[in-house]
PDB file of C-alpha atoms and ligand atoms in Angstrom:
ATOM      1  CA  UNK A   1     -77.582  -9.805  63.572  1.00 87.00           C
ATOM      2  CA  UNK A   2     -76.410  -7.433  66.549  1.00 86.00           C
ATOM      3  CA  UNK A   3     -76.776 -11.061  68.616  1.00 87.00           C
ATOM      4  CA  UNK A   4     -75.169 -13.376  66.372  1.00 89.00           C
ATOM      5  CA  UNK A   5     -71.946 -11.104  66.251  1.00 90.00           C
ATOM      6  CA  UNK A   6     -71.665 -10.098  69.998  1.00 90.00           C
ATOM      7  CA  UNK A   7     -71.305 -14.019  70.649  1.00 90.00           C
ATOM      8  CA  UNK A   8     -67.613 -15.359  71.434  1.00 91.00           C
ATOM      9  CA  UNK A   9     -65.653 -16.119  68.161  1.00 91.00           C
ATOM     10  CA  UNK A  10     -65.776 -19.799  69.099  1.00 92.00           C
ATOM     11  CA  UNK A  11     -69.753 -19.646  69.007  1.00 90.00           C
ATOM     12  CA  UNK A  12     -69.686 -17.986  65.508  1.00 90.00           C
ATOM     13  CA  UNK A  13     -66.674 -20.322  64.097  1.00 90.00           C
ATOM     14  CA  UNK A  14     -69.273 -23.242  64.071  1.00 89.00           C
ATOM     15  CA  UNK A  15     -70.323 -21.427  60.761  1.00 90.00           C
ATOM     16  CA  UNK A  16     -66.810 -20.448  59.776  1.00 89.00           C
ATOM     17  CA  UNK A  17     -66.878 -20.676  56.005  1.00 89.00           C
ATOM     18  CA  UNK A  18     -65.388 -23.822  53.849  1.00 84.00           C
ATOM     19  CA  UNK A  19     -62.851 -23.595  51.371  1.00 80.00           C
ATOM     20  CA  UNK A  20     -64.243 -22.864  47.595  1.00 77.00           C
ATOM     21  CA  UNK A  21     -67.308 -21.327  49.370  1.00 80.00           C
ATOM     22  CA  UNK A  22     -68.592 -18.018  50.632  1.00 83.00           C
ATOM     23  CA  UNK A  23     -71.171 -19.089  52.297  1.00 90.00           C
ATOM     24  CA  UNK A  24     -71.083 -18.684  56.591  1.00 89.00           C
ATOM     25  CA  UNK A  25     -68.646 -16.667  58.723  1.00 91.00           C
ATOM     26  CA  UNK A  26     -65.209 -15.011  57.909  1.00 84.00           C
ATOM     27  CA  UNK A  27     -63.437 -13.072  55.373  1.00 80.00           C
ATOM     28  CA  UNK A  28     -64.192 -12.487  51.782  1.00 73.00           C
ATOM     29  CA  UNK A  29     -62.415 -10.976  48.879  1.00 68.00           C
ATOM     30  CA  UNK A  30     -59.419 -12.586  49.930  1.00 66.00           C
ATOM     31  CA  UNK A  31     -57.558 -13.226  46.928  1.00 64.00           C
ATOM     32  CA  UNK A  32     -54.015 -13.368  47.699  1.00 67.00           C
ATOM     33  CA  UNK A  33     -51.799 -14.209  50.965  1.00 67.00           C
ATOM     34  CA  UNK A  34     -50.062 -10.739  51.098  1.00 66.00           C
ATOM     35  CA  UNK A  35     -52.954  -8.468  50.840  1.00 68.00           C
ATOM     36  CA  UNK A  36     -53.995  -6.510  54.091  1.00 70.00           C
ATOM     37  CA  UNK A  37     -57.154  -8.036  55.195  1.00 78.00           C
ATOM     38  CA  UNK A  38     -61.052  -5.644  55.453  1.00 84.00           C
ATOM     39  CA  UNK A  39     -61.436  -4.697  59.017  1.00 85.00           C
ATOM     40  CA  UNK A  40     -64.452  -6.782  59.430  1.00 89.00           C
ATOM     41  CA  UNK A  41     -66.296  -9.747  60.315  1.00 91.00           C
ATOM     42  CA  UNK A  42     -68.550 -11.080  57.343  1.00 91.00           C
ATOM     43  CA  UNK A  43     -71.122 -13.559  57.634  1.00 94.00           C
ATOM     44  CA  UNK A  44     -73.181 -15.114  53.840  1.00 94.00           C
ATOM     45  CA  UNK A  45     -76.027 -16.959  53.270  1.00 94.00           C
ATOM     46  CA  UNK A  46     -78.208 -17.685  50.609  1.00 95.00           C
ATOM     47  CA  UNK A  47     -81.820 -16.671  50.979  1.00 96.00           C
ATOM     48  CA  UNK A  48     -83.797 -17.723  47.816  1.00 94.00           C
ATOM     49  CA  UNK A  49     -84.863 -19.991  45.862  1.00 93.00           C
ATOM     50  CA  UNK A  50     -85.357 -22.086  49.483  1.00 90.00           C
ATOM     51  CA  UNK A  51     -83.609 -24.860  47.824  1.00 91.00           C
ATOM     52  CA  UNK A  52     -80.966 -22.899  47.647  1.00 91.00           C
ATOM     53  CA  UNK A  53     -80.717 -22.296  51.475  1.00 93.00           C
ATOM     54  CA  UNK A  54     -78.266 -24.514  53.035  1.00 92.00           C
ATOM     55  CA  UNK A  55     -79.227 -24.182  56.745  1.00 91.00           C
ATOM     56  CA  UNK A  56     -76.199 -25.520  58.068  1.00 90.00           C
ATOM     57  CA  UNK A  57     -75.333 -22.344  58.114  1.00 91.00           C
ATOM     58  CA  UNK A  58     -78.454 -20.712  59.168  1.00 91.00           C
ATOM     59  CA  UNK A  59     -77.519 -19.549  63.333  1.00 89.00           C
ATOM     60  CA  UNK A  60     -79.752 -20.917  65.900  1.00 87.00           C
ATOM     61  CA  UNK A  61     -78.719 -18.549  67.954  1.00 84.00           C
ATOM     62  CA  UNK A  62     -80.954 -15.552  68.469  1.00 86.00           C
ATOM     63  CA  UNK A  63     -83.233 -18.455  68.268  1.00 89.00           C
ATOM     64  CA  UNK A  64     -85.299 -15.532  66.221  1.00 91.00           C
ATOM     65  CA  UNK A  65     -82.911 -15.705  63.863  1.00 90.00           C
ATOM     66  CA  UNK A  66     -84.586 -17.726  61.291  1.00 91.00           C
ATOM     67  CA  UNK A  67     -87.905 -16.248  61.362  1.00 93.00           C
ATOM     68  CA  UNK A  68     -86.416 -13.015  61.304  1.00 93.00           C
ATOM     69  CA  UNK A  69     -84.451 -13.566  57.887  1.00 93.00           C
ATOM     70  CA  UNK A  70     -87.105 -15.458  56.448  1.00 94.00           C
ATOM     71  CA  UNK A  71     -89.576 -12.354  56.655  1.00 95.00           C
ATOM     72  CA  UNK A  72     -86.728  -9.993  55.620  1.00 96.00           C
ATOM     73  CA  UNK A  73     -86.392 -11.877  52.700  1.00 96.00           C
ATOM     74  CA  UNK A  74     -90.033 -12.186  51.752  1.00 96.00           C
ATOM     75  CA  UNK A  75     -90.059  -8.832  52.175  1.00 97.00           C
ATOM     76  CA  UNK A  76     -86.743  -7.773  50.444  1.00 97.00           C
ATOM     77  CA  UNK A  77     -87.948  -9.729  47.265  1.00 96.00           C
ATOM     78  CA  UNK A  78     -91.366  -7.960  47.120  1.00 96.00           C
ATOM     79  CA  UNK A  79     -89.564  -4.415  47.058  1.00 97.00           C
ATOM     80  CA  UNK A  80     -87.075  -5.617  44.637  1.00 97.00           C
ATOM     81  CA  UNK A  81     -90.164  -6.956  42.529  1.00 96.00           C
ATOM     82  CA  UNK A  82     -90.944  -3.352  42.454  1.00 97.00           C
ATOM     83  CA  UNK A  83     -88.479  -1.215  42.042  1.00 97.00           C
ATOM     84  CA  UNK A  84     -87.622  -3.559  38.656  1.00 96.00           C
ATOM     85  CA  UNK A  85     -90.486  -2.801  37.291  1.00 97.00           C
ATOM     86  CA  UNK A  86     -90.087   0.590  37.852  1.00 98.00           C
ATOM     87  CA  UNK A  87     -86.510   0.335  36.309  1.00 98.00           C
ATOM     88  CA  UNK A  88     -88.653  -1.422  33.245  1.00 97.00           C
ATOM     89  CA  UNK A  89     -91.137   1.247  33.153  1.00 98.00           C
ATOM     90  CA  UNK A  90     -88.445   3.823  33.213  1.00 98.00           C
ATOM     91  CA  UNK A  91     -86.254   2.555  30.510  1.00 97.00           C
ATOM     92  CA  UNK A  92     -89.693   2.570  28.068  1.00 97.00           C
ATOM     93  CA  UNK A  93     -89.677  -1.645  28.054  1.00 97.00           C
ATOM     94  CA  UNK A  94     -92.041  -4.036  29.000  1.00 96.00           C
ATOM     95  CA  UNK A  95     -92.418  -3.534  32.707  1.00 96.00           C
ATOM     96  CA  UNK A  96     -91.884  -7.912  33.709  1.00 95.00           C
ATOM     97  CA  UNK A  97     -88.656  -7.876  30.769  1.00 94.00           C
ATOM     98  CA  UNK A  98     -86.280  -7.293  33.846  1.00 94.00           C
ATOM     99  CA  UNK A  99     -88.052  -9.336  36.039  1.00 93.00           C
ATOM    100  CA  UNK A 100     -87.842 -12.027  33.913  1.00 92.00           C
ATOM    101  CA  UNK A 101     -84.300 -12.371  33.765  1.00 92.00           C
ATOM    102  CA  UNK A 102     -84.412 -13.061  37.677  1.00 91.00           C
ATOM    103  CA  UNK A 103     -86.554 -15.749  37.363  1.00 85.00           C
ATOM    104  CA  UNK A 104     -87.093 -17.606  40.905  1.00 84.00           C
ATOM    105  CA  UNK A 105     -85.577 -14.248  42.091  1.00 91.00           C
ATOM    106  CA  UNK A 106     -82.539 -15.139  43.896  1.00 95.00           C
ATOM    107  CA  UNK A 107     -81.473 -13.835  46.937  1.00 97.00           C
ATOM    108  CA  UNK A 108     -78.537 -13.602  48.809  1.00 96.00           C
ATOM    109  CA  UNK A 109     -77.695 -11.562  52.268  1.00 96.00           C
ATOM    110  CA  UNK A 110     -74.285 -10.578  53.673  1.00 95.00           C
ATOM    111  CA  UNK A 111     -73.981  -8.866  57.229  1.00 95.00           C
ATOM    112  CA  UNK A 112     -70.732  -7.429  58.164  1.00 95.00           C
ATOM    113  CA  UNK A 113     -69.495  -6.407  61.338  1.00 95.00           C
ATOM    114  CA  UNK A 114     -66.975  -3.185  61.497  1.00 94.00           C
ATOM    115  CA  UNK A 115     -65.228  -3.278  64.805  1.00 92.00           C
ATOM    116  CA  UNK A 116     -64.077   0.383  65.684  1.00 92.00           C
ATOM    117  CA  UNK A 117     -60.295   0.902  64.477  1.00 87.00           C
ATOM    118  CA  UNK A 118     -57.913   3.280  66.787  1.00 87.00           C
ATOM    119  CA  UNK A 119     -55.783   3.712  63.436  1.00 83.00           C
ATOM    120  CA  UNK A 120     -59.484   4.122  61.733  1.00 79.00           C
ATOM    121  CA  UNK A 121     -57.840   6.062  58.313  1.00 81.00           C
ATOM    122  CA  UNK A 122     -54.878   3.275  58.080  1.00 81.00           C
ATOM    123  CA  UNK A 123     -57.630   0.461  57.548  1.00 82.00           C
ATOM    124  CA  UNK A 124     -60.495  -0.183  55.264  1.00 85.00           C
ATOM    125  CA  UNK A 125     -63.932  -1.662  56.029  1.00 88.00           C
ATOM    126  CA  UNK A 126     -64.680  -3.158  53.373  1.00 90.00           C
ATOM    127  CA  UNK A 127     -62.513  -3.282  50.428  1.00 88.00           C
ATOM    128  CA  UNK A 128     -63.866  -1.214  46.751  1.00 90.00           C
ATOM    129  CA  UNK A 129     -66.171  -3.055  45.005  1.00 91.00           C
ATOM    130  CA  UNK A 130     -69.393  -3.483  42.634  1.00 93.00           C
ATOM    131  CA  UNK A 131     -71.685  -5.703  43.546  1.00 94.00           C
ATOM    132  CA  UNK A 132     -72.302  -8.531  41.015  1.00 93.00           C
ATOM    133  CA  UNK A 133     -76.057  -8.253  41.289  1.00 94.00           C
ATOM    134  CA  UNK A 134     -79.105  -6.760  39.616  1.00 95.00           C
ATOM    135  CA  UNK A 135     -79.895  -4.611  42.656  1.00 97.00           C
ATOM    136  CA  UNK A 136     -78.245  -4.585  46.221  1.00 97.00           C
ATOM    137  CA  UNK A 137     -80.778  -3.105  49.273  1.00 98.00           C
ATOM    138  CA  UNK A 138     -78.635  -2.333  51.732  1.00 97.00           C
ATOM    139  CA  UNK A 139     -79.396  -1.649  55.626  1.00 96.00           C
ATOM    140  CA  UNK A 140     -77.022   0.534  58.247  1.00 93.00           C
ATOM    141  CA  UNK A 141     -77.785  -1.549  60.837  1.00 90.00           C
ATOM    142  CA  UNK A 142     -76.425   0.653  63.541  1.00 90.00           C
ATOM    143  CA  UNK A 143     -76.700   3.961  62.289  1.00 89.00           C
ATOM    144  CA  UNK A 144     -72.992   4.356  62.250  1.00 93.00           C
ATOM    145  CA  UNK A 145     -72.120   5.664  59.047  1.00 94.00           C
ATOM    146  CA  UNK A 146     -69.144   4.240  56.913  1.00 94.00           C
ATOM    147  CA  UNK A 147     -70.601   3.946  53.468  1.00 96.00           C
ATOM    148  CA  UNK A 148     -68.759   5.766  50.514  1.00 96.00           C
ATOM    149  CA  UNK A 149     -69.282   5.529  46.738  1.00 96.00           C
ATOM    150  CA  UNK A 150     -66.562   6.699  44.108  1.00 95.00           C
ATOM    151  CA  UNK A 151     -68.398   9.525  42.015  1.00 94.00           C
ATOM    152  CA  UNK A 152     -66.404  10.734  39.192  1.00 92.00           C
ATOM    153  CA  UNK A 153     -63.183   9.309  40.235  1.00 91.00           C
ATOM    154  CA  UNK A 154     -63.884  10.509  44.012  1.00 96.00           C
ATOM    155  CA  UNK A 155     -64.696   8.912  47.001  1.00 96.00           C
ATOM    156  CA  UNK A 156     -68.016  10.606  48.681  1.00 97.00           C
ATOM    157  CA  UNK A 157     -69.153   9.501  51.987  1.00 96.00           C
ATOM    158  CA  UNK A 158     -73.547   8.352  52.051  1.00 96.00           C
ATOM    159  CA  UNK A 159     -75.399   9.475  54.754  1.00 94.00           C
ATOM    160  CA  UNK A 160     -77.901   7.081  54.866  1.00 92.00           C
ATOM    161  CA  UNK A 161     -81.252   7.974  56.570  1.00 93.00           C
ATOM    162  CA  UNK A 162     -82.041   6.157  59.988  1.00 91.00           C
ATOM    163  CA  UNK A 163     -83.928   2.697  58.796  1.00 90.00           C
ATOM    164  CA  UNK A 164     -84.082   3.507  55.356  1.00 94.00           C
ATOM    165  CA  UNK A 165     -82.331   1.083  52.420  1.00 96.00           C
ATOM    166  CA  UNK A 166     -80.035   2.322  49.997  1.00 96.00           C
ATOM    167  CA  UNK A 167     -80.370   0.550  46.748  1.00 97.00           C
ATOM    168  CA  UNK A 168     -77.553   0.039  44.838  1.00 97.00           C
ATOM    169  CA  UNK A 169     -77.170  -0.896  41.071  1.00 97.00           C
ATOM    170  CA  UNK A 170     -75.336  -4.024  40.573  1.00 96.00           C
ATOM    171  CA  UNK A 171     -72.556  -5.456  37.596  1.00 96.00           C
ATOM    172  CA  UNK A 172     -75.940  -7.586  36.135  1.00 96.00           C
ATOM    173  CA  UNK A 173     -78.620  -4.330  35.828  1.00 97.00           C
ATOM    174  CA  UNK A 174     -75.854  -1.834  34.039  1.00 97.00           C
ATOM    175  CA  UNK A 175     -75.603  -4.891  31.837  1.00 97.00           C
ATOM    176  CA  UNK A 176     -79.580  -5.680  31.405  1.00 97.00           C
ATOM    177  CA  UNK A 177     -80.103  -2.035  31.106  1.00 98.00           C
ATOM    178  CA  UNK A 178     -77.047  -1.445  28.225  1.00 97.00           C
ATOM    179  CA  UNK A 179     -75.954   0.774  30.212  1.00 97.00           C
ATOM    180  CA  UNK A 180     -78.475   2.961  31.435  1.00 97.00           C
ATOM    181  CA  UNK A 181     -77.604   2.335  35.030  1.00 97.00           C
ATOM    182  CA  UNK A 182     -74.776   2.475  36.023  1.00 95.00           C
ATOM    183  CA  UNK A 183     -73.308  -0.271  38.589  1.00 95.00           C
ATOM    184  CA  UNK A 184     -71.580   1.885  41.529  1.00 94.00           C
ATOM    185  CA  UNK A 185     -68.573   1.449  42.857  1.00 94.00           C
ATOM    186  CA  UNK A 186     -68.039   1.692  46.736  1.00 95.00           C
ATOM    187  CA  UNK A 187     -66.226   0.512  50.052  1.00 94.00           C
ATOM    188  CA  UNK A 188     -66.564   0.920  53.943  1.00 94.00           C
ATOM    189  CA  UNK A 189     -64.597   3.000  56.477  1.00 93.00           C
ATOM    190  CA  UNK A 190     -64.582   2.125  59.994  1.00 92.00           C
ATOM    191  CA  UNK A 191     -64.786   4.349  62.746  1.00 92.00           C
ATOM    192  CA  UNK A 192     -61.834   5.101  65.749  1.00 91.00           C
ATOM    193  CA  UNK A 193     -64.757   4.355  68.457  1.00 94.00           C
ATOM    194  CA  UNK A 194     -67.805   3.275  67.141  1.00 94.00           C
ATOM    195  CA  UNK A 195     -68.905  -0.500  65.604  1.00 94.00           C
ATOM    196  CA  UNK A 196     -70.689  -0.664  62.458  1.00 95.00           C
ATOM    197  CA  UNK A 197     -73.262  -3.326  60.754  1.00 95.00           C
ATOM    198  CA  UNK A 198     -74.644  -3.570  57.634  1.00 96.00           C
ATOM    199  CA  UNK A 199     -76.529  -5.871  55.779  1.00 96.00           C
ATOM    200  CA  UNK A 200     -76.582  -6.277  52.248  1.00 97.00           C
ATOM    201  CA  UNK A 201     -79.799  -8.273  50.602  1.00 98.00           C
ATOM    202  CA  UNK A 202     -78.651  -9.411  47.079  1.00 97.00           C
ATOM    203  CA  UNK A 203     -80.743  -9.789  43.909  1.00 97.00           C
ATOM    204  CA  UNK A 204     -78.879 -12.074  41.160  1.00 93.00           C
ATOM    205  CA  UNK A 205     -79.847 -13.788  38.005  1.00 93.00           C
ATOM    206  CA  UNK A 206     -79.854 -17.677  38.236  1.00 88.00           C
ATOM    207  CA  UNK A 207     -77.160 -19.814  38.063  1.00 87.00           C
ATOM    208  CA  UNK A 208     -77.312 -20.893  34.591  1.00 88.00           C
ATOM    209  CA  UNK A 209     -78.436 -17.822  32.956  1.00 91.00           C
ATOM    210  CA  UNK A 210     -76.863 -16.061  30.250  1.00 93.00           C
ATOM    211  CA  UNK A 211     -76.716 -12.482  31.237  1.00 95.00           C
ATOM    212  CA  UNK A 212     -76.606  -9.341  28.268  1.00 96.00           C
ATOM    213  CA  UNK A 213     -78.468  -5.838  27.624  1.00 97.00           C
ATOM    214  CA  UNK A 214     -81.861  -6.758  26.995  1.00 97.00           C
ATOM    215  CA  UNK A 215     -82.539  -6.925  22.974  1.00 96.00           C
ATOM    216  CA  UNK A 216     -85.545  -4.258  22.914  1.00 97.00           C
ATOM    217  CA  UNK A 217     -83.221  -1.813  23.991  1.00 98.00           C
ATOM    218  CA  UNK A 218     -80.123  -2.727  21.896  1.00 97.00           C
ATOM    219  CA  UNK A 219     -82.707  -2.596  18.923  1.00 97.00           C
ATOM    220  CA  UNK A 220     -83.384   0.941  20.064  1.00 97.00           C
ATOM    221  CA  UNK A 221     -79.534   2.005  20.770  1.00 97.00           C
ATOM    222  CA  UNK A 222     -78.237   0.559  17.536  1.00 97.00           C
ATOM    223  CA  UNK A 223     -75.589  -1.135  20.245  1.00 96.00           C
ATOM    224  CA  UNK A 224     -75.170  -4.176  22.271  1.00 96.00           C
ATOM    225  CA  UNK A 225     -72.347  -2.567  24.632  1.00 96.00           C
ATOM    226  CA  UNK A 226     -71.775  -5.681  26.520  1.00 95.00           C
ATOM    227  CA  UNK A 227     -71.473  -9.282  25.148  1.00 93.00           C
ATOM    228  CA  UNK A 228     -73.587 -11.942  26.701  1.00 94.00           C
ATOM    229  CA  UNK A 229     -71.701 -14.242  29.078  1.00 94.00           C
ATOM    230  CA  UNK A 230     -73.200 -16.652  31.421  1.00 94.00           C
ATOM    231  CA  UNK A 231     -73.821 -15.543  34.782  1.00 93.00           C
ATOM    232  CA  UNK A 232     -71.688 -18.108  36.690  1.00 92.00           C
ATOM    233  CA  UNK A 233     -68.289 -17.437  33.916  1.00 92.00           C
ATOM    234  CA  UNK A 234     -69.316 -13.463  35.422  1.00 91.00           C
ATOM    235  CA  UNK A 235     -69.093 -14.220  38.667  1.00 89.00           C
ATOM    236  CA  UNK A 236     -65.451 -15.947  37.909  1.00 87.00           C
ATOM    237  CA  UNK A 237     -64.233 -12.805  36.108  1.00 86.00           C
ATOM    238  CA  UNK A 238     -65.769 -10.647  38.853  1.00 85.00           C
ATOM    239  CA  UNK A 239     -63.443 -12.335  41.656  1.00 80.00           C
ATOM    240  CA  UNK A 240     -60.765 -12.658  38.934  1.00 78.00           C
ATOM    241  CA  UNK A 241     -60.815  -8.947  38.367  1.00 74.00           C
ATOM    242  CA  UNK A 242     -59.296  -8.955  42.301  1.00 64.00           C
ATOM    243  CA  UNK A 243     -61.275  -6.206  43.253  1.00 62.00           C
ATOM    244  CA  UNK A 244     -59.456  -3.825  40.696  1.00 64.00           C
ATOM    245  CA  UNK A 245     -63.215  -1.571  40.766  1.00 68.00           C
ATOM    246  CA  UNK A 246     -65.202  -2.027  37.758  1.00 73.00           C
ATOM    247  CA  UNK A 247     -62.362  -4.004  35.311  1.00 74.00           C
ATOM    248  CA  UNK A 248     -64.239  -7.210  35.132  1.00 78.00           C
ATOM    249  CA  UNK A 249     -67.241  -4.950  33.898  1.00 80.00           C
ATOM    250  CA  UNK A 250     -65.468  -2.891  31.674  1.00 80.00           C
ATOM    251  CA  UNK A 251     -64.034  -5.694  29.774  1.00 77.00           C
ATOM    252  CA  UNK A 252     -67.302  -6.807  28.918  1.00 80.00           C
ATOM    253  CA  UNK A 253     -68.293  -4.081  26.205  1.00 82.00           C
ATOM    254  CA  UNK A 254     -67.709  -4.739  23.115  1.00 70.00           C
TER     255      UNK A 254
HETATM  256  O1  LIG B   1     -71.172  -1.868  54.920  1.00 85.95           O
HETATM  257  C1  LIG B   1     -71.520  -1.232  53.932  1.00 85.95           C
HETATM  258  O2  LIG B   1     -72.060  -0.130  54.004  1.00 85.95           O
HETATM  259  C2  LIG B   1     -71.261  -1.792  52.554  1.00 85.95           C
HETATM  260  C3  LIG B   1     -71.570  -3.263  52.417  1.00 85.95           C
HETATM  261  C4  LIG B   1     -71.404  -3.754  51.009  1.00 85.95           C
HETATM  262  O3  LIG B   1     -71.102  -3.014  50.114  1.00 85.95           O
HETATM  263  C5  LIG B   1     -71.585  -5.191  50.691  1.00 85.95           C
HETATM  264  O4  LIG B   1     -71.838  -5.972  51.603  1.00 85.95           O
HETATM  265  O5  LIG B   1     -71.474  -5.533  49.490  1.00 85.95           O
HETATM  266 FE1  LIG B   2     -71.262  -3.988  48.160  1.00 85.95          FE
END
């Protein structure tokens, strides 16, 4: 990753991204022409199912690139596998029932690039968001830290141990879980001197699943407190929502 974003700009804009896509190298959550842009360089692929992967965009440059992300991923997956099931097992259901609802486990990875900022408290990294996932393992590639989370209404800076994931709770687990977990808002700040990277590995249902709080547990609550909606009509609202924190979730519950 350090490679791939240390090459000139003209090297990485053979991936740029194409319009109605967010797959390869540039900006996202751009949604209007006015808005100040995140101070940051963002490169997405998809990772899994492998028919999924469209390795157009895949660098060849590291040439170790590709081995690399394929063994992340394998990896990635297997922990996720995991810490689902432990989710299940926690929540008193049927430890495969959240599994399940990632069937063929997609995958998707996005590594950002923070370049240090002189004016570092007049610019964001990485604008506030959720992610749209089931759960989000994500990597401080550099150990430069920039990650912060909005806890009851304020923002509080993570510092994340050296080599160690944070997992984050996506829009699709609070959802699964009715609730239980609770999908956490957060952004990036950049740094007056230092460069940052992260990489973000994220779990998602399927493309044509229909996504709501699994029924064993809104037997036991009484409660569905989200409606179901397909995954893909989710992901419209969720870029819809123009970043405005956790609207698009909010106006889900019923
Ligand atoms: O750079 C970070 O620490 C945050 C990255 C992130 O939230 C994302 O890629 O969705
Ligand atoms: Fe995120």
């Amino acid at each position: 990753m350090t490679e791939f974003f240390k090459q000139p700009l003209e090297a990485k804009k053979v991936y740029s991204m194409e319009p109605g896509n967010l797959e390869g190298y540039g900006q996202h959550f751009v949604v209007s022409e006015n808005q100040k842009l995140d101070w940051a360089d963002m490169f997405y692929i998809m990772l899994r199912p492998s028919d999924s992967r469209n390795l157009r965009f895949w660098p060849s440059n590291p040439p170790s690139f590709r081995d690399s992300i394929e063994m992340y991923s394998f990896e990635a997956a297997k922990l996720v596998s995991c810490l689902l099931r432990f989710v299940a097992m926690d929540m008193g259901v049927e430890p495969e029932s959240l599994l399940q609802r990632f069937g063929g486990q997609p995958q998707s990875m996005r590594m950002t690039y923070y370049p240090p900022c002189k004016q570092a408290e007049k610019a964001v990294g990485l604008s506030p968001h959720t992610d749209a996932t089931g759960l989000t393992l994500l990597l401080q590639a550099n150990g430069v830290q920039g990650l912060q989370i909005r806890k009851d209404g304020k923002w509080v800076a993570i510092n994340a141990l050296d080599g160690a994931f944070i997992v984050n709770v996506g829009d699709i687990l609070e959802i699964l879980s009715n609730g239980r977990y609770k999908s956490i808002e957060h952004r990036a700040v950049v740094h007056p001197t230092m460069e940052r990277m992260s990489a973000a590995v994220f779990h998602q249902p399927c493309k044509d699943a229909t996504v709501g709080p699994l029924p064993e547990l809104v037997k036991r609550d009484g409660e569905a407190l989200y409606g179901l909606i397909g995954y893909m009509d989710f992901i419209a609202r969720f870029f819809a929502a123009k970043l405005d924190g956790r609207d698009h979730l909010e106006s889900l519950k019923s």
